[in-house]
Coordinates of C-alpha atoms in Angstrom, one line a residue:
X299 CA -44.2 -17.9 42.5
X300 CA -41.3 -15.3 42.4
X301 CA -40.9 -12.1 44.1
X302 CA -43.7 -10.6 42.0
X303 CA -46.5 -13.6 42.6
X304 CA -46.1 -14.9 39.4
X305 CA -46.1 -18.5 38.7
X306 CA -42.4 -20.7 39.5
X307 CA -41.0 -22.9 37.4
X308 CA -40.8 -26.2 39.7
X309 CA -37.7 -27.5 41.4
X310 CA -35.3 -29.6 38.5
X311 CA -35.5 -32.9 39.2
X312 CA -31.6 -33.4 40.2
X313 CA -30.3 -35.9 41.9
X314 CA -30.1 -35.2 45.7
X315 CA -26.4 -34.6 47.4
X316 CA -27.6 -35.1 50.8
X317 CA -30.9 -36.5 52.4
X318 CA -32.8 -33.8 53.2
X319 CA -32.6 -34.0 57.1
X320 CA -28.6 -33.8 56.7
X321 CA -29.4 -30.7 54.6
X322 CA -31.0 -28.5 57.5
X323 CA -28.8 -30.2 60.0
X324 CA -26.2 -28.9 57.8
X325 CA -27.7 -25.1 58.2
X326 CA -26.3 -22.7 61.2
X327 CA -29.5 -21.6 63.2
X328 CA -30.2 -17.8 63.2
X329 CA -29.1 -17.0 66.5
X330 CA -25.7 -18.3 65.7
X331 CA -25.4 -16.6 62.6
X332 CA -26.4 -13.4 64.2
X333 CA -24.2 -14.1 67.3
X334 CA -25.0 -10.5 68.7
X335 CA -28.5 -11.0 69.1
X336 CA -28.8 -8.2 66.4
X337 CA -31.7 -9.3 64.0
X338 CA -32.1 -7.6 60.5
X339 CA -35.1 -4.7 61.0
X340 CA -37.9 -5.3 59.0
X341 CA -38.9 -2.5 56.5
X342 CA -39.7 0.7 58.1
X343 CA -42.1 2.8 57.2
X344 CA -43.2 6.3 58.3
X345 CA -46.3 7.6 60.2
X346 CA -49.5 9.0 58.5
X347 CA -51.9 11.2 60.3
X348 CA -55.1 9.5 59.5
X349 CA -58.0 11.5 58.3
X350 CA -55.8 13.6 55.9
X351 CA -56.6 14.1 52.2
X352 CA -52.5 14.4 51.4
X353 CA -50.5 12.0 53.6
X354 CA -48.6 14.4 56.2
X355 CA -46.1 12.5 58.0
X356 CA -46.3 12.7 61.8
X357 CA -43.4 14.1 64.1
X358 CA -43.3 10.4 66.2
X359 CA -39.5 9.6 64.1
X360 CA -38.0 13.0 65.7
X361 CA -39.2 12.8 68.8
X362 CA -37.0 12.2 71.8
X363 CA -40.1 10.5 73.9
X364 CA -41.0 8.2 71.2
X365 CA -37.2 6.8 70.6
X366 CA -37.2 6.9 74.1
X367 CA -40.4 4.7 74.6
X368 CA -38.8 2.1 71.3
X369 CA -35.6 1.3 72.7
X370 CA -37.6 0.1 76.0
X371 CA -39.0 -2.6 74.1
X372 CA -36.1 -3.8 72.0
X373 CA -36.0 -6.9 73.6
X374 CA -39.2 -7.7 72.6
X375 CA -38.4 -6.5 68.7
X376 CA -35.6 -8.2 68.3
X377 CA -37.2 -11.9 69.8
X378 CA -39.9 -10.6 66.8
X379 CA -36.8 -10.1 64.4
X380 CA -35.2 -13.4 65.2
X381 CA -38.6 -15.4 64.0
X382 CA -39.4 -13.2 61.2
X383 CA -35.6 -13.7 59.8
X384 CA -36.5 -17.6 60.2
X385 CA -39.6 -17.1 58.6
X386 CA -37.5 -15.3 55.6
X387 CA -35.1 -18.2 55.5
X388 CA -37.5 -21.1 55.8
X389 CA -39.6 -19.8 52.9
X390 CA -36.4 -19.1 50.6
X391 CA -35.7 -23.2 51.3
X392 CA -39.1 -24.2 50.2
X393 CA -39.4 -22.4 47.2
X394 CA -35.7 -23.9 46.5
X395 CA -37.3 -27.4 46.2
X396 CA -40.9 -27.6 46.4
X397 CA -42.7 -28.8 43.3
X398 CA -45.5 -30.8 41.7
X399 CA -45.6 -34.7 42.2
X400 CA -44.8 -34.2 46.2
X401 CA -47.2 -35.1 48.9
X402 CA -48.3 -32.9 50.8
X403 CA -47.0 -34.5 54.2
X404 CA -43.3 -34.2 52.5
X405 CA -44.1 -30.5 51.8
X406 CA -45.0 -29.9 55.4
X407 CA -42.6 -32.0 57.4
X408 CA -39.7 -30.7 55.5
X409 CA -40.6 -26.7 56.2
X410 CA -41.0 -27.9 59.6
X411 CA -38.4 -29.5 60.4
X412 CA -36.0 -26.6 58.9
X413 CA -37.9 -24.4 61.0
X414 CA -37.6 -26.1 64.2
X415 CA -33.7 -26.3 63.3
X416 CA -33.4 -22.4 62.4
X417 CA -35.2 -20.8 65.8
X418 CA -33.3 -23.5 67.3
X419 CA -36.6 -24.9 69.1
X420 CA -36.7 -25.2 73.1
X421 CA -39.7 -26.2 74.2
X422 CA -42.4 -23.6 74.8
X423 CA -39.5 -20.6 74.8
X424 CA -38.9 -21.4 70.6
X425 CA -40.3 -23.3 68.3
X426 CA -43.2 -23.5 65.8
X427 CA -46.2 -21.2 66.2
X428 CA -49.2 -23.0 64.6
X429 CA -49.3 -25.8 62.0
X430 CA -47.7 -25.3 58.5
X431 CA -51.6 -24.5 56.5
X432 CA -50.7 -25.6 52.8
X433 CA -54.6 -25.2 51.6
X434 CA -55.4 -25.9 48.0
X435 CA -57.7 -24.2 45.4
X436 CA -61.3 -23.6 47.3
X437 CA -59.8 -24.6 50.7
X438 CA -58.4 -21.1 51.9
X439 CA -57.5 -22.2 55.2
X440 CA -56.4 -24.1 58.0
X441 CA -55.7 -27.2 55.7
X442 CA -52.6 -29.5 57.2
X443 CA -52.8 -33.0 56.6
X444 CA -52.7 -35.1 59.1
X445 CA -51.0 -38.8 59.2
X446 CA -52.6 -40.8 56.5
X447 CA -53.5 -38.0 53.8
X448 CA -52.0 -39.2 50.6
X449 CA -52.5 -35.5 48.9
X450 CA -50.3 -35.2 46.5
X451 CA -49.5 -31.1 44.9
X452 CA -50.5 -31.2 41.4
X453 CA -49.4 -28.4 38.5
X454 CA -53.0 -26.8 38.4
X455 CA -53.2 -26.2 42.1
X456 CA -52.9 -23.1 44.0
X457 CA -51.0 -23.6 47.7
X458 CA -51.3 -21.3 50.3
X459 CA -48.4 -21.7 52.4
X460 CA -49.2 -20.0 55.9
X461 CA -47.0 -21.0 58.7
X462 CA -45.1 -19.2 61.9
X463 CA -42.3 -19.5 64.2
X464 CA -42.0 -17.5 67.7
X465 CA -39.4 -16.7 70.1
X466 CA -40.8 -16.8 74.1
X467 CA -44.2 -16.4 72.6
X468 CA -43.4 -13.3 70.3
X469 CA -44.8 -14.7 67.2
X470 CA -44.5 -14.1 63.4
X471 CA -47.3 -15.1 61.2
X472 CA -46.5 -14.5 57.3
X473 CA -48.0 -16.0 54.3
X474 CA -47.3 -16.5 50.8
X475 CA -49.2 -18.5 47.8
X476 CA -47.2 -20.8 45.5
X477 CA -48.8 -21.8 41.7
X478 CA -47.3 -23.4 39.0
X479 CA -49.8 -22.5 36.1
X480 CA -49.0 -18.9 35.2
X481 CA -53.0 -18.7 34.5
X482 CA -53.3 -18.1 38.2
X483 CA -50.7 -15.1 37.9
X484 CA -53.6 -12.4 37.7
X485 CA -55.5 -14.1 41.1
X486 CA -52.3 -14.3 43.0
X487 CA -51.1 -10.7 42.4
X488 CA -54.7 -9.0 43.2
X489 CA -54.4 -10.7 46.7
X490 CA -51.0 -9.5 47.0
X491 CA -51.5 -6.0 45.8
X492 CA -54.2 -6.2 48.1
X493 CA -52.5 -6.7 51.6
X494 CA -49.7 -4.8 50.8
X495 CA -52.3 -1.8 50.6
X496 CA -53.9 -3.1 53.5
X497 CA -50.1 -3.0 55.1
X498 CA -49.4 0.5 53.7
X499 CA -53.1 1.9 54.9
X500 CA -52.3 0.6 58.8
X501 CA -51.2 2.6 61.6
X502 CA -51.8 4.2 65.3
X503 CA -55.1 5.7 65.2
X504 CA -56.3 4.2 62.0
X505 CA -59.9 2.9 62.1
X506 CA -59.8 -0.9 61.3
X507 CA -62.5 -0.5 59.1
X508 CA -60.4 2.1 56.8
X509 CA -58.1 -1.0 56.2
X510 CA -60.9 -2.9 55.2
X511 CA -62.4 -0.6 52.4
X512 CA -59.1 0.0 50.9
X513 CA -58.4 -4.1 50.7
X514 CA -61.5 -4.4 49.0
X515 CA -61.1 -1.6 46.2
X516 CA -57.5 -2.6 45.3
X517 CA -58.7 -6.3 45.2
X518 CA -61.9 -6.1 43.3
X519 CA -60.4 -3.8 40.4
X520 CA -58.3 -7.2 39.2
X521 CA -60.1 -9.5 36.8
X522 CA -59.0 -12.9 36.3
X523 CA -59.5 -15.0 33.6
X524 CA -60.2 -19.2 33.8
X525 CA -61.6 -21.3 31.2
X526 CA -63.1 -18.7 29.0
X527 CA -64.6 -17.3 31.9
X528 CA -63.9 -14.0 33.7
X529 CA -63.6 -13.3 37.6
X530 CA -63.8 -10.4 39.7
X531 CA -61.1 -11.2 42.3
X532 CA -63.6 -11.4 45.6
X533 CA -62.3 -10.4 49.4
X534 CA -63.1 -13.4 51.2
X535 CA -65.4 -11.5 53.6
X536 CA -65.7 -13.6 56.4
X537 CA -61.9 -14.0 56.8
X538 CA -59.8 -11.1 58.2
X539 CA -56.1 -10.3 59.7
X540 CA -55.8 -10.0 63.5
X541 CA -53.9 -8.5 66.6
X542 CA -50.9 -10.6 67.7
X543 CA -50.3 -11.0 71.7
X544 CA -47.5 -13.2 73.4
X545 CA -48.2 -17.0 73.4
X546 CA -51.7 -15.7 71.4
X547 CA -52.2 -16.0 67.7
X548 CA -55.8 -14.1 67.8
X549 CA -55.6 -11.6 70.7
X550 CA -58.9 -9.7 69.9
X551 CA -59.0 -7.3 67.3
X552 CA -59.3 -8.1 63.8
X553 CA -58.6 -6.6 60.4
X554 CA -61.7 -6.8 58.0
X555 CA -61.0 -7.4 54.0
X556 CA -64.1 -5.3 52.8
X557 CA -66.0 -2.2 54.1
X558 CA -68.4 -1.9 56.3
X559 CA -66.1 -3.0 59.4
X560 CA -65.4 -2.1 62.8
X561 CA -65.0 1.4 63.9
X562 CA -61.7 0.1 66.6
X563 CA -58.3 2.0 66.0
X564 CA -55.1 0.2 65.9
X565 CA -52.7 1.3 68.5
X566 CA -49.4 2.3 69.7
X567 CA -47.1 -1.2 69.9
X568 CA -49.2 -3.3 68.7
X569 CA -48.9 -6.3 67.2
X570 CA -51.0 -7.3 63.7
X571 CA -50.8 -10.0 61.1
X572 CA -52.3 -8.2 57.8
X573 CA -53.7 -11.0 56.0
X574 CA -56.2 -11.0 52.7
X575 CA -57.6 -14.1 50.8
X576 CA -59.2 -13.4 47.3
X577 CA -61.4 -15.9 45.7
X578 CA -63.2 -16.9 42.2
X579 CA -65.9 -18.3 43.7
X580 CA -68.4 -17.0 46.3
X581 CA -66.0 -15.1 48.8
X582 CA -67.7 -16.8 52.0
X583 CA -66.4 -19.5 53.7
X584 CA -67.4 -22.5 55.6
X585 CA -66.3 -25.8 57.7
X586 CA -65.2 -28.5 55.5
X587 CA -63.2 -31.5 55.5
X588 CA -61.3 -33.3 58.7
X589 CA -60.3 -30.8 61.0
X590 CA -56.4 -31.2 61.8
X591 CA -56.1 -27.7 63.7
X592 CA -56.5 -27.2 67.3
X593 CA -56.1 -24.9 69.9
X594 CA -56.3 -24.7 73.6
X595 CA -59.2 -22.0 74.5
X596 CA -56.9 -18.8 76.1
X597 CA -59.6 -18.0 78.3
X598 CA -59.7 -21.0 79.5
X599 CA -56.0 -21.7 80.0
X600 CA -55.4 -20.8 83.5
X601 CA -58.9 -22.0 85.1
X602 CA -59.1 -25.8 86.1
X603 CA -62.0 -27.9 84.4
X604 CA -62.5 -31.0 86.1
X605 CA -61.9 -34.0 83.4
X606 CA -63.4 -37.7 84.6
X607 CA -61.5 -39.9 81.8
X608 CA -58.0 -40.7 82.4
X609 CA -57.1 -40.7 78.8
X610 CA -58.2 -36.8 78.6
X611 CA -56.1 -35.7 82.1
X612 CA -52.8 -37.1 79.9
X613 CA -53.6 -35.2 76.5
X614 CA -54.4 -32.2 78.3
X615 CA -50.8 -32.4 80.0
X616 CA -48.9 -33.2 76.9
X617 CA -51.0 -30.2 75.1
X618 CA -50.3 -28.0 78.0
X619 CA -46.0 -29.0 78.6
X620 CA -45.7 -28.9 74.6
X621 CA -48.1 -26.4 73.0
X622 CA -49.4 -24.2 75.7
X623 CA -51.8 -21.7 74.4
X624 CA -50.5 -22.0 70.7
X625 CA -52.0 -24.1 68.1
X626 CA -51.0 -27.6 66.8
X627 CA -52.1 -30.3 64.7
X628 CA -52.7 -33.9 64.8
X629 CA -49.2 -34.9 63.0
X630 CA -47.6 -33.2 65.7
X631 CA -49.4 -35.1 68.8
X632 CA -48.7 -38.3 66.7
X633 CA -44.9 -37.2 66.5
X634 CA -44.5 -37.0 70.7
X635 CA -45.3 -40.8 70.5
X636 CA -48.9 -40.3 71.7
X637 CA -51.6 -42.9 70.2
X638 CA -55.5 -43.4 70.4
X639 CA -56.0 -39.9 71.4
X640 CA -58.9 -39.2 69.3
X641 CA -61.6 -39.6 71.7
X642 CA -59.9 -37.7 74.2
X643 CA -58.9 -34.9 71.8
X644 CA -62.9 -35.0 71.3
X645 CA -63.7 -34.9 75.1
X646 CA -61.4 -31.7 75.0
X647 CA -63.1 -30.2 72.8
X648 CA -66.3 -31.2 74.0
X649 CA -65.7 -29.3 77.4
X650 CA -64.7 -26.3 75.6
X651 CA -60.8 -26.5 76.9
X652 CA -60.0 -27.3 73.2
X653 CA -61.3 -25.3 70.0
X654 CA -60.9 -27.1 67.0
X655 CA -60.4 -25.3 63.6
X656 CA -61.7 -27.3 60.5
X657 CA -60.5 -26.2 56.9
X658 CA -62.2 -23.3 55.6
X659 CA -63.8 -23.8 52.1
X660 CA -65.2 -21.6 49.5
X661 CA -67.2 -23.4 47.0
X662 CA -66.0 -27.0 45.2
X663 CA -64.2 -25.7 41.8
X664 CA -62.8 -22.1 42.6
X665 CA -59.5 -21.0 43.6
X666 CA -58.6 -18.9 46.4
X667 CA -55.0 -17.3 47.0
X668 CA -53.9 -15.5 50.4
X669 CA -50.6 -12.7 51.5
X670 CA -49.8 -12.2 54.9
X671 CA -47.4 -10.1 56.7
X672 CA -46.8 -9.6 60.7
X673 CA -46.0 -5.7 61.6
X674 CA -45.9 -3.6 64.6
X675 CA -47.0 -0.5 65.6
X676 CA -43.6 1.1 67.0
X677 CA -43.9 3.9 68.9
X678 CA -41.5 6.2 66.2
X679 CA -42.1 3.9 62.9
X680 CA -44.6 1.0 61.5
X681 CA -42.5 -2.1 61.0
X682 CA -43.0 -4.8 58.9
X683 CA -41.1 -7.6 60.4
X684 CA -41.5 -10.5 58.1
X685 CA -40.9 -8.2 54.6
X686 CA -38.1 -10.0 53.0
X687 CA -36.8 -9.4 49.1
X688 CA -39.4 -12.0 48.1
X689 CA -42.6 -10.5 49.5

């Protein structure tokens, strides 16, 4: 998967020169190479007034009060910048090496371990932002395996890598989808073509629902041909993109991937993560498969639910001093040395203080691919913070 979304040639089999743990200890972390906490900008791009039949630009670039109103939250872009220039350089690693043959658990620990090395993690102030998803074919989402899963990436499969890093909470969600078989090519690029018009489309006082209709015209005009057989490229309908909030992956709003959607209008400053999933099979998800996401319920995070078994008291505090509001998986409770949590994790969930997020499947046999890019809404210019020369 190149710059365009077409298929990759996999990683030569050379001989290693280093183990791959003295590779990324090797690496400088961001903040050191960008020493004057100065982050590359993502790409910029100018305010629309919505409802116009010819795009005229709006006057928020010239104003005084808007460039007034950015530069009082450039703190909060550049902690933004910082994990999106991660995100950038993470990817860039992975696609350096990644290939058929590899388990998935390899494939995972490896991104997340350069990760943790490049935002320099610090407990709940940098680190990780939710588990590395690498769902195959049907699954579209919130696949990780967890300790155990033997899955190994095959030729014919079609990854979607979805993973995040976040500095104090400010949190960069970006997604790409890696395939071998250049078959795939025409499935891949629809869903990219498709959030990129979904990113080009979003902006203060656009109706969510706008976003939605375009997604699903540019994604539906692509065809894709398997086995003889000829696909419209579906809009997964019952998975959308999101708002963004500190220390909150989901912070209320979403961004629907076919028409019909919610009236809302984005706003100044926010935060989104513009993600689209295209499918050859029904384009409607469900639970499948053994969950290995979780998440603590935000609602729920600052009110105290009384907890009777022992065992649950002790995950709750190792959830709460490790992950806090963010998400996590199973492989990484396992890695903090905890053991026969299972029934407590349950009791969590049970009580509603944890939510747990199965894989989400189309139908046995199709293919789904997925693009995803964080931006925010400046107040004098739309930002797309994880936009790298890749994607």
């Amino acid at each position: 998967m190149n710059g365009h979304g077409d298929a990759i040639t996999a990683a030569e089999d050379e001989p290693p020169v280093l183990d791959w743990h003295q590779e990324i200890a090797a690496m400088k972390p961001v903040d050191e190479q960008f020493p004057d906490g100065k982050y590359p900008v993502g790409q910029c791009e100018t305010y629309y007034i919505p409802g116009k039949d010819e795009r005229i630009a709006s006057d928020r670039e010239s104003s005084q009060e808007k460039k007034a109103l950015d530069s009082s939250f450039e703190e909060m872009y550049q902690d933004y910048r910082r994990s999106a220039e991660v995100h950038r350089q993470v990817r860039n690693y992975v696609k350096s090496w990644v290939k058929p043959g590899m388990t998935m658990i390899e494939i995972c620990e490896r991104l997340e371990a350069c990760s943790r090395h490049l935002i320099k993690e610090n407990g709940l102030d940098a680190g990780l932002a939710f588990p590395t998803g690498c769902s195959l074919n049907h699954v579209a989402a919130h696949y990780t395996p967890n300790n155990g899963d033997t899955t190994v990436l095959q030729y014919g499969d079609v990854c979607k890598i979805d993973y995040g890093v976040h500095v104090r909470g400010r949190l960069i969600d970006s997604a790409f989808t890696l395939h071998f078989d250049p078959r795939y090519d025409n499935l891949v690029n629809a869903v990219k073509e498709a959030t990129n018009a979904g990113i080009r489309e979003a902006g203060i006082d656009v109706r969510l629902c706008d976003l939605g209709e375009t997604i699903e015209e540019v994604m539906t005009s692509h065809e894709v041909e398997l086995d003889g057989r000829t696909y419209t490229v579906k809009p997964i309908r019952n998975l959308n993109g999101h708002s963004i909030g500190q220390y909150r992956i989901h912070a209320g709003k979403t961004v629907p991937i076919v028409k019909g959607g919610d009236q809302t209008k984005m706003e100044e400053n926010e935060v989104y993560a513009i993600e689209t999933f295209g499918s050859t099979g029904k384009g409607y998800v469900h639970d499948d498969m053994e969950c290995s996401h979780y998440m603590k319920n935000f609602e729920l995070s600052e009110e105290h639910i009384p907890l009777r078994l022992a065992r649950s008291k002790a995950l709750l505090n190792t959830i709460d001093k490790n992950f806090g509001t963010l998400a996590f998986c199973r492989r990484w409770v396992d890695r903090l040395g905890e053991s026969k949590y299972l029934m407590a994790l349950k009791d969590l969930c049970d009580k509603g203080i944890v939510d747990p997020y199965p894989p989400l499947c189309d139908v046995k046999g199709c293919y789904t691919a997925q693009w995803e890019h964080t931006l925010v809404l400046r107040p004098t210019c739309k930002e797309v913070l994880s936009r790298g020369d890749d994607y």
